[in-house]
mmCIF file of C-alpha atoms in Angstrom:
data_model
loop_
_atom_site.group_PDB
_atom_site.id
_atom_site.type_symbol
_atom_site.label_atom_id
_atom_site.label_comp_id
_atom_site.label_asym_id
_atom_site.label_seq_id
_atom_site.Cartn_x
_atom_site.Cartn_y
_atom_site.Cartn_z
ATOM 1 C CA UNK Z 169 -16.663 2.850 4.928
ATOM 2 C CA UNK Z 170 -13.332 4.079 4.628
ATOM 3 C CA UNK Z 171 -12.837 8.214 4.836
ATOM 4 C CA UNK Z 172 -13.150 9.981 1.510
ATOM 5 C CA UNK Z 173 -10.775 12.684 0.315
ATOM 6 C CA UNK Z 174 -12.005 15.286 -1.871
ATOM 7 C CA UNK Z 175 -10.198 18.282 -3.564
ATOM 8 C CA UNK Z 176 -11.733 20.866 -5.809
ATOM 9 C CA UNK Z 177 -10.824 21.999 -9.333
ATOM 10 C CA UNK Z 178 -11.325 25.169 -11.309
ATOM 11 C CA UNK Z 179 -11.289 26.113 -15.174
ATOM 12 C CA UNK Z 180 -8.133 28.739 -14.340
ATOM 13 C CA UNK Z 181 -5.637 29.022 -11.695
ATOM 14 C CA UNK Z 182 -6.734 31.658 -9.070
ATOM 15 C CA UNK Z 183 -7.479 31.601 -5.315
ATOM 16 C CA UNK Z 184 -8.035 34.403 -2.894
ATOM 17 C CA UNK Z 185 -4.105 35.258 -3.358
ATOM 18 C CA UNK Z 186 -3.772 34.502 -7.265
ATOM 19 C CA UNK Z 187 -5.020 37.039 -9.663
ATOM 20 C CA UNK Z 188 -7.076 35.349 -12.282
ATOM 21 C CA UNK Z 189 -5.808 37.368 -15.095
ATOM 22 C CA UNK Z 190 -5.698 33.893 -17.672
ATOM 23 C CA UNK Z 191 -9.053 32.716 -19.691
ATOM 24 C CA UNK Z 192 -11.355 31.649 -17.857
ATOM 25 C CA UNK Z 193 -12.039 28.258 -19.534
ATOM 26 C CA UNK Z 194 -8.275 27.062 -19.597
ATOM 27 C CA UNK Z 195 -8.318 23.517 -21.076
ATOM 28 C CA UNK Z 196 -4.921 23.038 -20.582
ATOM 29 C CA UNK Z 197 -5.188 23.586 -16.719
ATOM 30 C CA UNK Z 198 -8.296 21.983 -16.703
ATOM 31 C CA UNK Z 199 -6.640 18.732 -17.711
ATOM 32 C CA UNK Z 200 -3.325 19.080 -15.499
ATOM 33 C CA UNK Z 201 -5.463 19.454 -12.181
ATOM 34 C CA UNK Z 202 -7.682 17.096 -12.489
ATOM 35 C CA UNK Z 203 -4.583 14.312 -13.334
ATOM 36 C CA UNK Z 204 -2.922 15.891 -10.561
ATOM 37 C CA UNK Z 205 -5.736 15.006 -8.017
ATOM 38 C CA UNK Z 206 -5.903 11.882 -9.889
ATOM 39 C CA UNK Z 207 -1.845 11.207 -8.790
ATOM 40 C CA UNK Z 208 -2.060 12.197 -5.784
ATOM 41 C CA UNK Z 209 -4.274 9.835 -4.302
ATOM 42 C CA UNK Z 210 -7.973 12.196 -3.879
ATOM 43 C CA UNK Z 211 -10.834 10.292 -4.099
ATOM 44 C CA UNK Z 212 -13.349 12.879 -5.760
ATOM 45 C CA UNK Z 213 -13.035 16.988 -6.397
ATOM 46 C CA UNK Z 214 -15.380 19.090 -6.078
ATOM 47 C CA UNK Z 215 -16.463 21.784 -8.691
ATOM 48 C CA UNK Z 216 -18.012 24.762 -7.705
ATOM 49 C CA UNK Z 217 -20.751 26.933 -9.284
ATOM 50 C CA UNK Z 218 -22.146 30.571 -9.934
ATOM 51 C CA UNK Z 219 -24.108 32.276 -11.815
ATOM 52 C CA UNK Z 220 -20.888 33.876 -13.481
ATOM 53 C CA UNK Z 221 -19.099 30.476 -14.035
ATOM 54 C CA UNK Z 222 -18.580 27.772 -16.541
ATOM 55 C CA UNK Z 223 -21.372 25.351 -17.054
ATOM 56 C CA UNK Z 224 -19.846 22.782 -14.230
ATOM 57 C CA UNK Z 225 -21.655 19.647 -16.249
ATOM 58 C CA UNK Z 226 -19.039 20.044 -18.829
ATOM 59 C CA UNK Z 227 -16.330 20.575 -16.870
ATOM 60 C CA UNK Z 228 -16.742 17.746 -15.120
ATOM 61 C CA UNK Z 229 -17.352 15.561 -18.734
ATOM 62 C CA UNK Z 230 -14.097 17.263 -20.016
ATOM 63 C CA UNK Z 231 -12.045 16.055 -16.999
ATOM 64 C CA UNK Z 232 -13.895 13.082 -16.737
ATOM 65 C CA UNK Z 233 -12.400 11.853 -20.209
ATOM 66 C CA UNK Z 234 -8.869 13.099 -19.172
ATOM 67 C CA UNK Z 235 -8.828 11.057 -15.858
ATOM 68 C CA UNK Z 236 -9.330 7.160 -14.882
ATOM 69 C CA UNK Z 237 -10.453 7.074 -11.542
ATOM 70 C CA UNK Z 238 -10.830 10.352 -9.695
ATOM 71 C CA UNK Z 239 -14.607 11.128 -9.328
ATOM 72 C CA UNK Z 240 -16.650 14.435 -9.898
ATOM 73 C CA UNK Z 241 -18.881 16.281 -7.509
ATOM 74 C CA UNK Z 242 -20.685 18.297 -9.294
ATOM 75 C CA UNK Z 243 -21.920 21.523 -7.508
ATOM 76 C CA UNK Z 244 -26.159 22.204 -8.487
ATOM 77 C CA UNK Z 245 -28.540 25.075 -7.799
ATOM 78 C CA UNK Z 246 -32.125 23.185 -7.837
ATOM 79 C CA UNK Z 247 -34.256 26.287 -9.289
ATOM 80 C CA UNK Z 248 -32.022 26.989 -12.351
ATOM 81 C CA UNK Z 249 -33.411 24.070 -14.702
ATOM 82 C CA UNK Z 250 -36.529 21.393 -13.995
ATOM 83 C CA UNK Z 251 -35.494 18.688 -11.878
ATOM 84 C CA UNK Z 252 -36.134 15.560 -14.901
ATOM 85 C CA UNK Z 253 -33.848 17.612 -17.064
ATOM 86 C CA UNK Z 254 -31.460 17.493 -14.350
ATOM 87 C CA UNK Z 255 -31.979 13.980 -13.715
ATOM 88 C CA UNK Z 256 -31.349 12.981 -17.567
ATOM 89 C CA UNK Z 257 -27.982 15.670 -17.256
ATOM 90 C CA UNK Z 258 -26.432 13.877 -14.463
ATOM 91 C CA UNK Z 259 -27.326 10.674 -15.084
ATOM 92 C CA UNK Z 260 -26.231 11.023 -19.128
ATOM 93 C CA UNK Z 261 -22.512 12.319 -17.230
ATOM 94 C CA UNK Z 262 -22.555 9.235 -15.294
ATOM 95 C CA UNK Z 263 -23.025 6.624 -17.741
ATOM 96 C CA UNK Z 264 -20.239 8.348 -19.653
ATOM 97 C CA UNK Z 265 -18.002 8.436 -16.580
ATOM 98 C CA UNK Z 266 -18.633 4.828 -15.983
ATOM 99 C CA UNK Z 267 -20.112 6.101 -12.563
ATOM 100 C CA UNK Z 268 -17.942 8.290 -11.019
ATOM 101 C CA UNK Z 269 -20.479 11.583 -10.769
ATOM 102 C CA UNK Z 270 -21.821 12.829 -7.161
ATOM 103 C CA UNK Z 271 -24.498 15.929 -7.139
ATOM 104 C CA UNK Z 272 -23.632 18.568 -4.642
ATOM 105 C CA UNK Z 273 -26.694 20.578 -3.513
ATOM 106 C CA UNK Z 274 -26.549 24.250 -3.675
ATOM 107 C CA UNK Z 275 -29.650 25.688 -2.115
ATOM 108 C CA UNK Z 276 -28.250 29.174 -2.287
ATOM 109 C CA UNK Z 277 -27.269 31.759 0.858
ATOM 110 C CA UNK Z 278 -27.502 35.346 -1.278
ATOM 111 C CA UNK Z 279 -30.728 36.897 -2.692
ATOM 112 C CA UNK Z 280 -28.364 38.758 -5.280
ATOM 113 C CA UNK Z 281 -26.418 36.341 -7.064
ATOM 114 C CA UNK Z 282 -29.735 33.361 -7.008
ATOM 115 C CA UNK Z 283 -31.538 37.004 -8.936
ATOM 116 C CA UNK Z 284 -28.775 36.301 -11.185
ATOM 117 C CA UNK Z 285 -30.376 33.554 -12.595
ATOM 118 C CA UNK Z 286 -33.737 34.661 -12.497
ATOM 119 C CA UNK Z 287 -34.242 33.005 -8.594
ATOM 120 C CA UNK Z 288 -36.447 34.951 -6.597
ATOM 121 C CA UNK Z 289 -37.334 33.000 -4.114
ATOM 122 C CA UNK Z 290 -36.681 33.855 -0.633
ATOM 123 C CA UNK Z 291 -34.676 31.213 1.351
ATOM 124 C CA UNK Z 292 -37.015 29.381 2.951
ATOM 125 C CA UNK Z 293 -38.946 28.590 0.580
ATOM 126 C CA UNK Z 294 -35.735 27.717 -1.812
ATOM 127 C CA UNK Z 295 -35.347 24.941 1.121
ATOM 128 C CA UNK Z 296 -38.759 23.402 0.579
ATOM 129 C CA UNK Z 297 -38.173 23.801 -3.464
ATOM 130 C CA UNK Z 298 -34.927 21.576 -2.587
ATOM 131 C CA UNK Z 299 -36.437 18.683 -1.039
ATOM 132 C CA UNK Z 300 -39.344 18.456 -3.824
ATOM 133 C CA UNK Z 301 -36.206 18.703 -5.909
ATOM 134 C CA UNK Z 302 -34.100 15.958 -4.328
ATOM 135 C CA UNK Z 303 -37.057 13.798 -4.209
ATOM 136 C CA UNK Z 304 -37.766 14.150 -7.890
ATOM 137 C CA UNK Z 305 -34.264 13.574 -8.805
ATOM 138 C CA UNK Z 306 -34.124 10.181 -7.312
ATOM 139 C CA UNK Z 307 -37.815 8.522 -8.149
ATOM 140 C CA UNK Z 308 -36.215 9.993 -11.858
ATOM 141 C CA UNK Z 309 -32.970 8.285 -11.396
ATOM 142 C CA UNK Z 310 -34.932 4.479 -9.278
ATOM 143 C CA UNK Z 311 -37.981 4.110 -10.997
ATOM 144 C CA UNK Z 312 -38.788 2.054 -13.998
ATOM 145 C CA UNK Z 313 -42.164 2.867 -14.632
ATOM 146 C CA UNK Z 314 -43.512 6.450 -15.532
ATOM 147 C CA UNK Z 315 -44.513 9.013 -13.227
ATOM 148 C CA UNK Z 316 -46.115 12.084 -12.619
ATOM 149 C CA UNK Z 317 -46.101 14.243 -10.005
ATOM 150 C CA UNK Z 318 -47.655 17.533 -8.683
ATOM 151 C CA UNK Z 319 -46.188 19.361 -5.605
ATOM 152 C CA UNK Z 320 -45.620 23.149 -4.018
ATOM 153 C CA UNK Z 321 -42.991 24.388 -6.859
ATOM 154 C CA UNK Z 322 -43.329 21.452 -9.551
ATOM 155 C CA UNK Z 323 -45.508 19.541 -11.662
ATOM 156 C CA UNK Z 324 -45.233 16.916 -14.478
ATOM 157 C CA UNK Z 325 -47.081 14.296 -15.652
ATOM 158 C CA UNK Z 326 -46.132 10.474 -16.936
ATOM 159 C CA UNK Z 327 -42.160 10.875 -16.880
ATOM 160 C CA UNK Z 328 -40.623 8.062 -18.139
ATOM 161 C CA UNK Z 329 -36.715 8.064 -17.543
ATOM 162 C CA UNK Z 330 -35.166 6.204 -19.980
ATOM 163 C CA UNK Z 331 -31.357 7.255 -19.134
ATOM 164 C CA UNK Z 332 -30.435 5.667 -15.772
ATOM 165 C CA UNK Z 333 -27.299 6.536 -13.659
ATOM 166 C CA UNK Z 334 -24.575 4.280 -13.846
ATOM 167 C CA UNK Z 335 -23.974 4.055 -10.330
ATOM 168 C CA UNK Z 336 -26.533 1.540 -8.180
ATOM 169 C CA UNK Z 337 -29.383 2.423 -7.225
ATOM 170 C CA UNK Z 338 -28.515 6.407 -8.062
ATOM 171 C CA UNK Z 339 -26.415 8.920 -8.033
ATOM 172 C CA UNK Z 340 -24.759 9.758 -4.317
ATOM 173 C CA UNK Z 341 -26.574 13.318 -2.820
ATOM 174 C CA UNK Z 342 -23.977 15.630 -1.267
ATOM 175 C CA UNK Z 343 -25.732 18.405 0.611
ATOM 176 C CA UNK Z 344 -24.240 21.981 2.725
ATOM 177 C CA UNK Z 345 -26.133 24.398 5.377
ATOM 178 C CA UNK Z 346 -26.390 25.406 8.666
ATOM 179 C CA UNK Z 347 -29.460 26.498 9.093
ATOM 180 C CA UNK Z 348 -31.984 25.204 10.705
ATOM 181 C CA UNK Z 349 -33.990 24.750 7.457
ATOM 182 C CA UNK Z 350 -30.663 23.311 6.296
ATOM 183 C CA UNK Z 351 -30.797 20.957 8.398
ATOM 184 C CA UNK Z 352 -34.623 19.666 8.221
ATOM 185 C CA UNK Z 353 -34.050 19.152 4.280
ATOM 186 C CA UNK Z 354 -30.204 17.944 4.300
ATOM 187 C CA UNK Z 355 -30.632 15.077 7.181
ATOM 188 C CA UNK Z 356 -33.895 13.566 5.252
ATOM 189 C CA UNK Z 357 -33.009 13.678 1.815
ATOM 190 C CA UNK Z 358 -28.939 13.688 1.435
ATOM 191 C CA UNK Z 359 -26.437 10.914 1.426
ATOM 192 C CA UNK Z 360 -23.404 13.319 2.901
ATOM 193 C CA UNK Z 361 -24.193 16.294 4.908
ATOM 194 C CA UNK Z 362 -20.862 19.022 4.370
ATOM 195 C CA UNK Z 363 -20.281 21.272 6.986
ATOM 196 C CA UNK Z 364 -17.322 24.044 6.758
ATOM 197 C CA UNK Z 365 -14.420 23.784 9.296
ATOM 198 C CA UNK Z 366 -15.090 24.858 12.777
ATOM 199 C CA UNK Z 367 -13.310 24.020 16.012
ATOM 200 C CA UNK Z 368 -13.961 20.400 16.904
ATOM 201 C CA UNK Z 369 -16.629 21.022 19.744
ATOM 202 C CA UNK Z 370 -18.533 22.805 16.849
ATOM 203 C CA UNK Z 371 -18.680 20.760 14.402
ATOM 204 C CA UNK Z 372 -19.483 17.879 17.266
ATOM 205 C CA UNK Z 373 -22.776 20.125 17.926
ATOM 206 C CA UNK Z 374 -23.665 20.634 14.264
ATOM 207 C CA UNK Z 375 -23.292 16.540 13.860
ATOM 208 C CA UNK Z 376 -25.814 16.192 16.683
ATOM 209 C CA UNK Z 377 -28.496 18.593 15.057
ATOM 210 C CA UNK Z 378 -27.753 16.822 11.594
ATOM 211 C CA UNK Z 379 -28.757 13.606 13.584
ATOM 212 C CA UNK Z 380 -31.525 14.750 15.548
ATOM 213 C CA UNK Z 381 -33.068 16.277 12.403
ATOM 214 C CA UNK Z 382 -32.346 12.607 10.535
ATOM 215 C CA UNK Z 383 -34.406 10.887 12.959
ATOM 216 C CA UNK Z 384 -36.682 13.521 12.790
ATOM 217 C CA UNK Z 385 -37.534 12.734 9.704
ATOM 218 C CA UNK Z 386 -37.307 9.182 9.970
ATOM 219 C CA UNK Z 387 -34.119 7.428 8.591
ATOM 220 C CA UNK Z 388 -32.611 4.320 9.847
ATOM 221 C CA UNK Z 389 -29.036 6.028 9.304
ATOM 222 C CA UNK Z 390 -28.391 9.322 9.037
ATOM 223 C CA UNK Z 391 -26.075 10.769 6.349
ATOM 224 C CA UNK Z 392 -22.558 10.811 6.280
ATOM 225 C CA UNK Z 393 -20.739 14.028 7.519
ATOM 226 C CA UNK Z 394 -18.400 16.005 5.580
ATOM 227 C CA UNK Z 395 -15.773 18.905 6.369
ATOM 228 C CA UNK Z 396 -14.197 21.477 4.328
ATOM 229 C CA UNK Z 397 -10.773 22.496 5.649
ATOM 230 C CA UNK Z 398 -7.936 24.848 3.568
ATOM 231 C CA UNK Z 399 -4.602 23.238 4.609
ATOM 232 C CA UNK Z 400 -1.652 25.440 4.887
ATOM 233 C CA UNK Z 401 1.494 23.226 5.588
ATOM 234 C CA UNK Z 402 5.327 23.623 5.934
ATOM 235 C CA UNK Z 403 8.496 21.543 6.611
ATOM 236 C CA UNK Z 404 8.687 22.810 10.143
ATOM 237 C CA UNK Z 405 5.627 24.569 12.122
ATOM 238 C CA UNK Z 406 7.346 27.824 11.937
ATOM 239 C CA UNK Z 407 7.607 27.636 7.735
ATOM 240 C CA UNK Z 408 3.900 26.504 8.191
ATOM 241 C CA UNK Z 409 3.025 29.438 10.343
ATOM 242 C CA UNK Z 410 5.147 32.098 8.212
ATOM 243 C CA UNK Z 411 3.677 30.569 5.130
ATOM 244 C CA UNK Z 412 0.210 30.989 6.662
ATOM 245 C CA UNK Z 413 0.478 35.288 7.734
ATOM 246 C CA UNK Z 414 2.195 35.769 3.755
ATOM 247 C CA UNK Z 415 -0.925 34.031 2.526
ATOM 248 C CA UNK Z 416 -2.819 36.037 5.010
ATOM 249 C CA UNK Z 417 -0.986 39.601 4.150
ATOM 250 C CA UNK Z 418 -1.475 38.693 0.237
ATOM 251 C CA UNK Z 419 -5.234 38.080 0.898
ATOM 252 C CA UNK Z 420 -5.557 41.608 2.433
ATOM 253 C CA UNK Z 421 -3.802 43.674 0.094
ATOM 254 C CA UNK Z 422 -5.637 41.707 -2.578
ATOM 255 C CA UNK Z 423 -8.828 43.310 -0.587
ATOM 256 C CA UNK Z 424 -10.190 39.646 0.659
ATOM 257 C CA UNK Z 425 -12.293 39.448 -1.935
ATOM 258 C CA UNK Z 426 -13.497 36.035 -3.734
ATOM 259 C CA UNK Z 427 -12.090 34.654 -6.904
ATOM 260 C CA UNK Z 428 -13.313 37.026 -9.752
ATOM 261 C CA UNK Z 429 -16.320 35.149 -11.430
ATOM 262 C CA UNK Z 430 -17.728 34.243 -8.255
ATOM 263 C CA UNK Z 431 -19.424 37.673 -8.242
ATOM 264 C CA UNK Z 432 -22.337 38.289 -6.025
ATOM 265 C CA UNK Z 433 -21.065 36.051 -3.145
ATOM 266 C CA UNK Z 434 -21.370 38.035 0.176
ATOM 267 C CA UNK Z 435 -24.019 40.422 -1.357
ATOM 268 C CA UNK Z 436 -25.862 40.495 2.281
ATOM 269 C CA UNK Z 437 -25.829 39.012 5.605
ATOM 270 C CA UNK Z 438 -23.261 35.806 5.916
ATOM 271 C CA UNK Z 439 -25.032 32.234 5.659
ATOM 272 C CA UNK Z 440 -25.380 30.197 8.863
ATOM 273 C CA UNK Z 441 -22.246 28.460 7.367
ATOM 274 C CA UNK Z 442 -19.749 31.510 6.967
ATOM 275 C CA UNK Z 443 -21.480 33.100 10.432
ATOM 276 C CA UNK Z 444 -20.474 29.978 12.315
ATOM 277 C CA UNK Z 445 -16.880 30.395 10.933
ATOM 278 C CA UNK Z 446 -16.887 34.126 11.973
ATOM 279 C CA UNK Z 447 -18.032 33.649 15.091
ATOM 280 C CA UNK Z 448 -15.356 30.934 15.641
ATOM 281 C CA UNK Z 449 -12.556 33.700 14.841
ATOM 282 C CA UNK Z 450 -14.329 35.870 16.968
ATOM 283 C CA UNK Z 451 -13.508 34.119 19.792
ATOM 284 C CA UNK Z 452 -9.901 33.393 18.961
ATOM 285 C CA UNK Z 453 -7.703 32.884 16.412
ATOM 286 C CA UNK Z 454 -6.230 29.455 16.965
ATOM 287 C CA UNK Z 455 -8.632 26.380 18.256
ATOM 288 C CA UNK Z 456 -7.569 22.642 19.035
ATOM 289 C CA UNK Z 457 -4.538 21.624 17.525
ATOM 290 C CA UNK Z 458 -4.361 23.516 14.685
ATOM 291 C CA UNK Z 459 -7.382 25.111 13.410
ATOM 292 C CA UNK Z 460 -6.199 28.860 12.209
ATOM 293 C CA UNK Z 461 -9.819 31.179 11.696
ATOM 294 C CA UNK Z 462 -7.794 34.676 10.694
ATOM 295 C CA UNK Z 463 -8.620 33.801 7.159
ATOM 296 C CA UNK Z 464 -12.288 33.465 7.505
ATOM 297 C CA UNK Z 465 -12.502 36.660 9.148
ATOM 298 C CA UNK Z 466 -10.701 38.500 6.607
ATOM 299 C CA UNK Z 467 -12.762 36.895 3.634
ATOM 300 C CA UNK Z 468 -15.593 37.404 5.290
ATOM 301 C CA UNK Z 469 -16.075 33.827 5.847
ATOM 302 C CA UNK Z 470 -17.314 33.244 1.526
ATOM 303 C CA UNK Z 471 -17.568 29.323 1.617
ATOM 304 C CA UNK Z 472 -14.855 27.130 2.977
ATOM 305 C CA UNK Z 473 -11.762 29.716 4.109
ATOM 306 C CA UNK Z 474 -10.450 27.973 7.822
ATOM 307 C CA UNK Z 475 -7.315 26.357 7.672
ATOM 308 C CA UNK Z 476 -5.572 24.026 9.067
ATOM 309 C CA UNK Z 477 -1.545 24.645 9.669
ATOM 310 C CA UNK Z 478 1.217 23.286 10.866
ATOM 311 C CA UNK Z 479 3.476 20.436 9.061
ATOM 312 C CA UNK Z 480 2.322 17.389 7.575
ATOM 313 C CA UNK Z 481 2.183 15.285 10.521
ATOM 314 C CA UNK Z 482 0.163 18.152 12.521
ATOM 315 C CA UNK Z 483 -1.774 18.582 10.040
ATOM 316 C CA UNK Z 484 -3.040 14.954 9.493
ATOM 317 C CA UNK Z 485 -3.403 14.794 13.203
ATOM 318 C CA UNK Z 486 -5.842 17.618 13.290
ATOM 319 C CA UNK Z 487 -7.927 15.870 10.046
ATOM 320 C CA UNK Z 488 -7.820 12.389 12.367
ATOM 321 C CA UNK Z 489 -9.778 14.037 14.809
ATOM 322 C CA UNK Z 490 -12.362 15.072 12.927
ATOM 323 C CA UNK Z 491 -12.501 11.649 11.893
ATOM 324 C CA UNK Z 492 -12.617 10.413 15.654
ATOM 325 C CA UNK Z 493 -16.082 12.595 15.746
ATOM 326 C CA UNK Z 494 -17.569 10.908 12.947
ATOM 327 C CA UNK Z 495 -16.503 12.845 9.745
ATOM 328 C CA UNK Z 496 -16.555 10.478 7.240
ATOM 329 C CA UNK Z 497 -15.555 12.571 4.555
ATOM 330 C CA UNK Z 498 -12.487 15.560 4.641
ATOM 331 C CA UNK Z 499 -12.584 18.101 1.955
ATOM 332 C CA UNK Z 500 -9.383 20.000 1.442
ATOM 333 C CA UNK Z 501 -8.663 22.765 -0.679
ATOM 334 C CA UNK Z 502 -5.200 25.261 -0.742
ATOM 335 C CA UNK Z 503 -4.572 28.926 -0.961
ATOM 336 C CA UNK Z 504 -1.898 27.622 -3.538
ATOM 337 C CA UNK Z 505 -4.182 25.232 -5.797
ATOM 338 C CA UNK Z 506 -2.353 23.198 -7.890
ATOM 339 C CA UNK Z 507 0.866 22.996 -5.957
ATOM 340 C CA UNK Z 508 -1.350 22.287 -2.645
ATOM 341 C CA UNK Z 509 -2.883 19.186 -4.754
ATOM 342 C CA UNK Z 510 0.625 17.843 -5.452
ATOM 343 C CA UNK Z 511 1.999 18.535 -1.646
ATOM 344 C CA UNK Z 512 -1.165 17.181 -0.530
ATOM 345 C CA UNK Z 513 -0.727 14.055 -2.512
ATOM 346 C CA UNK Z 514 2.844 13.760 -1.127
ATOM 347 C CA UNK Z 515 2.892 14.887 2.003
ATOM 348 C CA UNK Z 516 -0.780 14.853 3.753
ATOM 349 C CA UNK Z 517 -3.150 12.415 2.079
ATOM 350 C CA UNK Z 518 -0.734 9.205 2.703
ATOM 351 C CA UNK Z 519 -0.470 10.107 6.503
ATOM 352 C CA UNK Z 520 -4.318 10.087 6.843
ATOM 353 C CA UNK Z 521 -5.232 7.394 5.158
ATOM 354 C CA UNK Z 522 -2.150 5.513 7.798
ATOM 355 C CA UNK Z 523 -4.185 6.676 10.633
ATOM 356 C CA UNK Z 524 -7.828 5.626 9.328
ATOM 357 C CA UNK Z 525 -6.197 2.458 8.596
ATOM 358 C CA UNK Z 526 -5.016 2.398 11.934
ATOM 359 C CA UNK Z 527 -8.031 3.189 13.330
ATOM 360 C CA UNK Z 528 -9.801 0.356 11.343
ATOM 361 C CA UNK Z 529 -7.682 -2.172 12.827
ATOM 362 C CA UNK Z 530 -8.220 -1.145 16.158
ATOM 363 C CA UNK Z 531 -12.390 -1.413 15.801
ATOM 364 C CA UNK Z 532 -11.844 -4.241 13.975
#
């Protein structure tokens, strides 16, 4: 299966070096990034969610009906709603979208913002919620006859789903942690199992547990691995680099804090994701070829903040191998949103999809 590119869009433009002092639900903007992604050759974008954010479902319907071909995955919290009215949500989406919705698992890594909306669970038991959860959503989304169902944290009886995905046999599960909980639930229920950027060796260990855990739990394949990375590229590797310490400096006067409406992230200890990050930049700030952690330990490591820098070429280079471990899927994200999407489009995305093409040829 050929590597899949995925971006991520946001109702207003802001990063951790943009002030967002617009609306928060800009339609306009909305619309432009999504064709943007669209143009420059991304296969699906991610959109993110809070408990201070727009309702994601609808985002994703409004760019849906502005784009042709780019797909949506569509960040969920299982806990916030029951999982058959999720199932009839997504599956609704992806009937209007002709197929082209993915559901991106958000267990959640902060007691204070899951409070937020009314989540009191503590984490490991959220885990064990998610895999009832998963495993409702797809007898919902496969079965033809009705079902009930009575478990630890849910219980219904003769469900008959009458709205059916789009998409053969179901909707695709996308699924993040690094815990070891993370792990036990992601390998035996998800489809693609996204991991943030660490140095290669990392991420080679993490793909091992996510495999171990998989067979574990008794799959014929495991799932498909995923990597989010922040690109920071330049003409030359010195612009890159320069570029790279202004968008650190702006990122530490601006207090490293996360995008306003993502309040509550970092209210306690870091995930297993953002500590593996930190504990990367602890032990230096530059890894492989050019993996840059100086960001992640100034944010605090809040969801995906490594980069990658150098020019285009390096920078495709570095993605490749990833890809040469097994990372079928390369999330990328920049400090400069929209503009990143376009230079992505024109500069990056073409020269890795040479070099999996290139690869290809070779196994074949």
């Amino acid at each position: 299966m050929p590597v899949e590119l995925i971006g991520l869009i946001a109702t207003q433009e802001a990063s951790e070096t943009h002030a967002s002092d617009g609306p928060l639900v800009d339609r306009d903007y909305v619309r432009r990034f999504a064709r943007a992604h669209e143009e420059s050759d991304f296969d699906r974008v991610l959109i993110g969610y809070s408990s201070a954010s727009p309702d994601n479902l609808q985002v994703a319907a409004y760019a849906a009906a502005h784009t042709e071909r780019l797909q949506y995955l569509v960040a969920h919290r299982p806990g916030v709603v029951q999982p058959t009215v999720a199932a009839r949500a997504f599956a609704t989406l992806d009937q209007f979208s002709h197929g082209r919705i993915a559901l991106h698992t958000i267990t959640g890594g902060f007691d204070a913002e899951q409070r937020r909306d009314g989540d009191y669970l503590p984490k490991p038991d959220r885990y064990a919620r998610t895999r009832e959860y998963l495993q409702i959503l797809k007898r919902a989304w496969t079965e033809d006859e009705p079902f009930s169902h009575e478990g630890r944290f849910y219980r219904f009886e003769d469900y008959a789903a009458q709205v059916k995905p789009f998409q053969q046999p179901r909707i695709p599960l996308y699924f993040g942690g690094s815990s070891d909980d993370a792990y036990a639930v992601g390998a035996a229920e998800a489809d693609v199992y996204a991991l943030f950027a660490q140095p290669l060796a990392d991420i080679a260990e993490e793909i091992e547990r996510i495999r171990a855990a998989a067979q574990a739990a008794g799959r014929d394949e495991p799932p498909r691995i995923s990597v989010s990375f922040r690109p920071i590229l330049g003409a030359t590797e010195d612009e890159a680099w320069e570029r790279a310490h202004r968008i650190l400096a702006d990122t530490k006067e601006r207090g490293g804090t996360p995008i306003k409406g993502w309040r509550g992230f970092g209210d306690g200890a870091a995930t297993a994701g953002s500590q593996r990050q930190l504990d990367a930049a602890a032990r230096g700030e530059r890894h492989d070829r050019a993996l840059w952690t100086s960001l992640a330990a100034a944010t605090g490591a809040l969801g995906n903040s490594t980069a990658l820098v150098g020019t285009a070429e390096t920078v495709a280079e570095a993605l490749l191998d990833y890809v040469d471990l097994g990372v079928g899927t390369l999330l990328i994200r920049g400090y400069d949103p929209f503009d990143d999407a376009v230079d992505y489009g024109r500069e990056l995305i073409p020269r890795v999809r040479a070099g999996v093409a290139e690869r290809e040829q070779v196994t074949a």
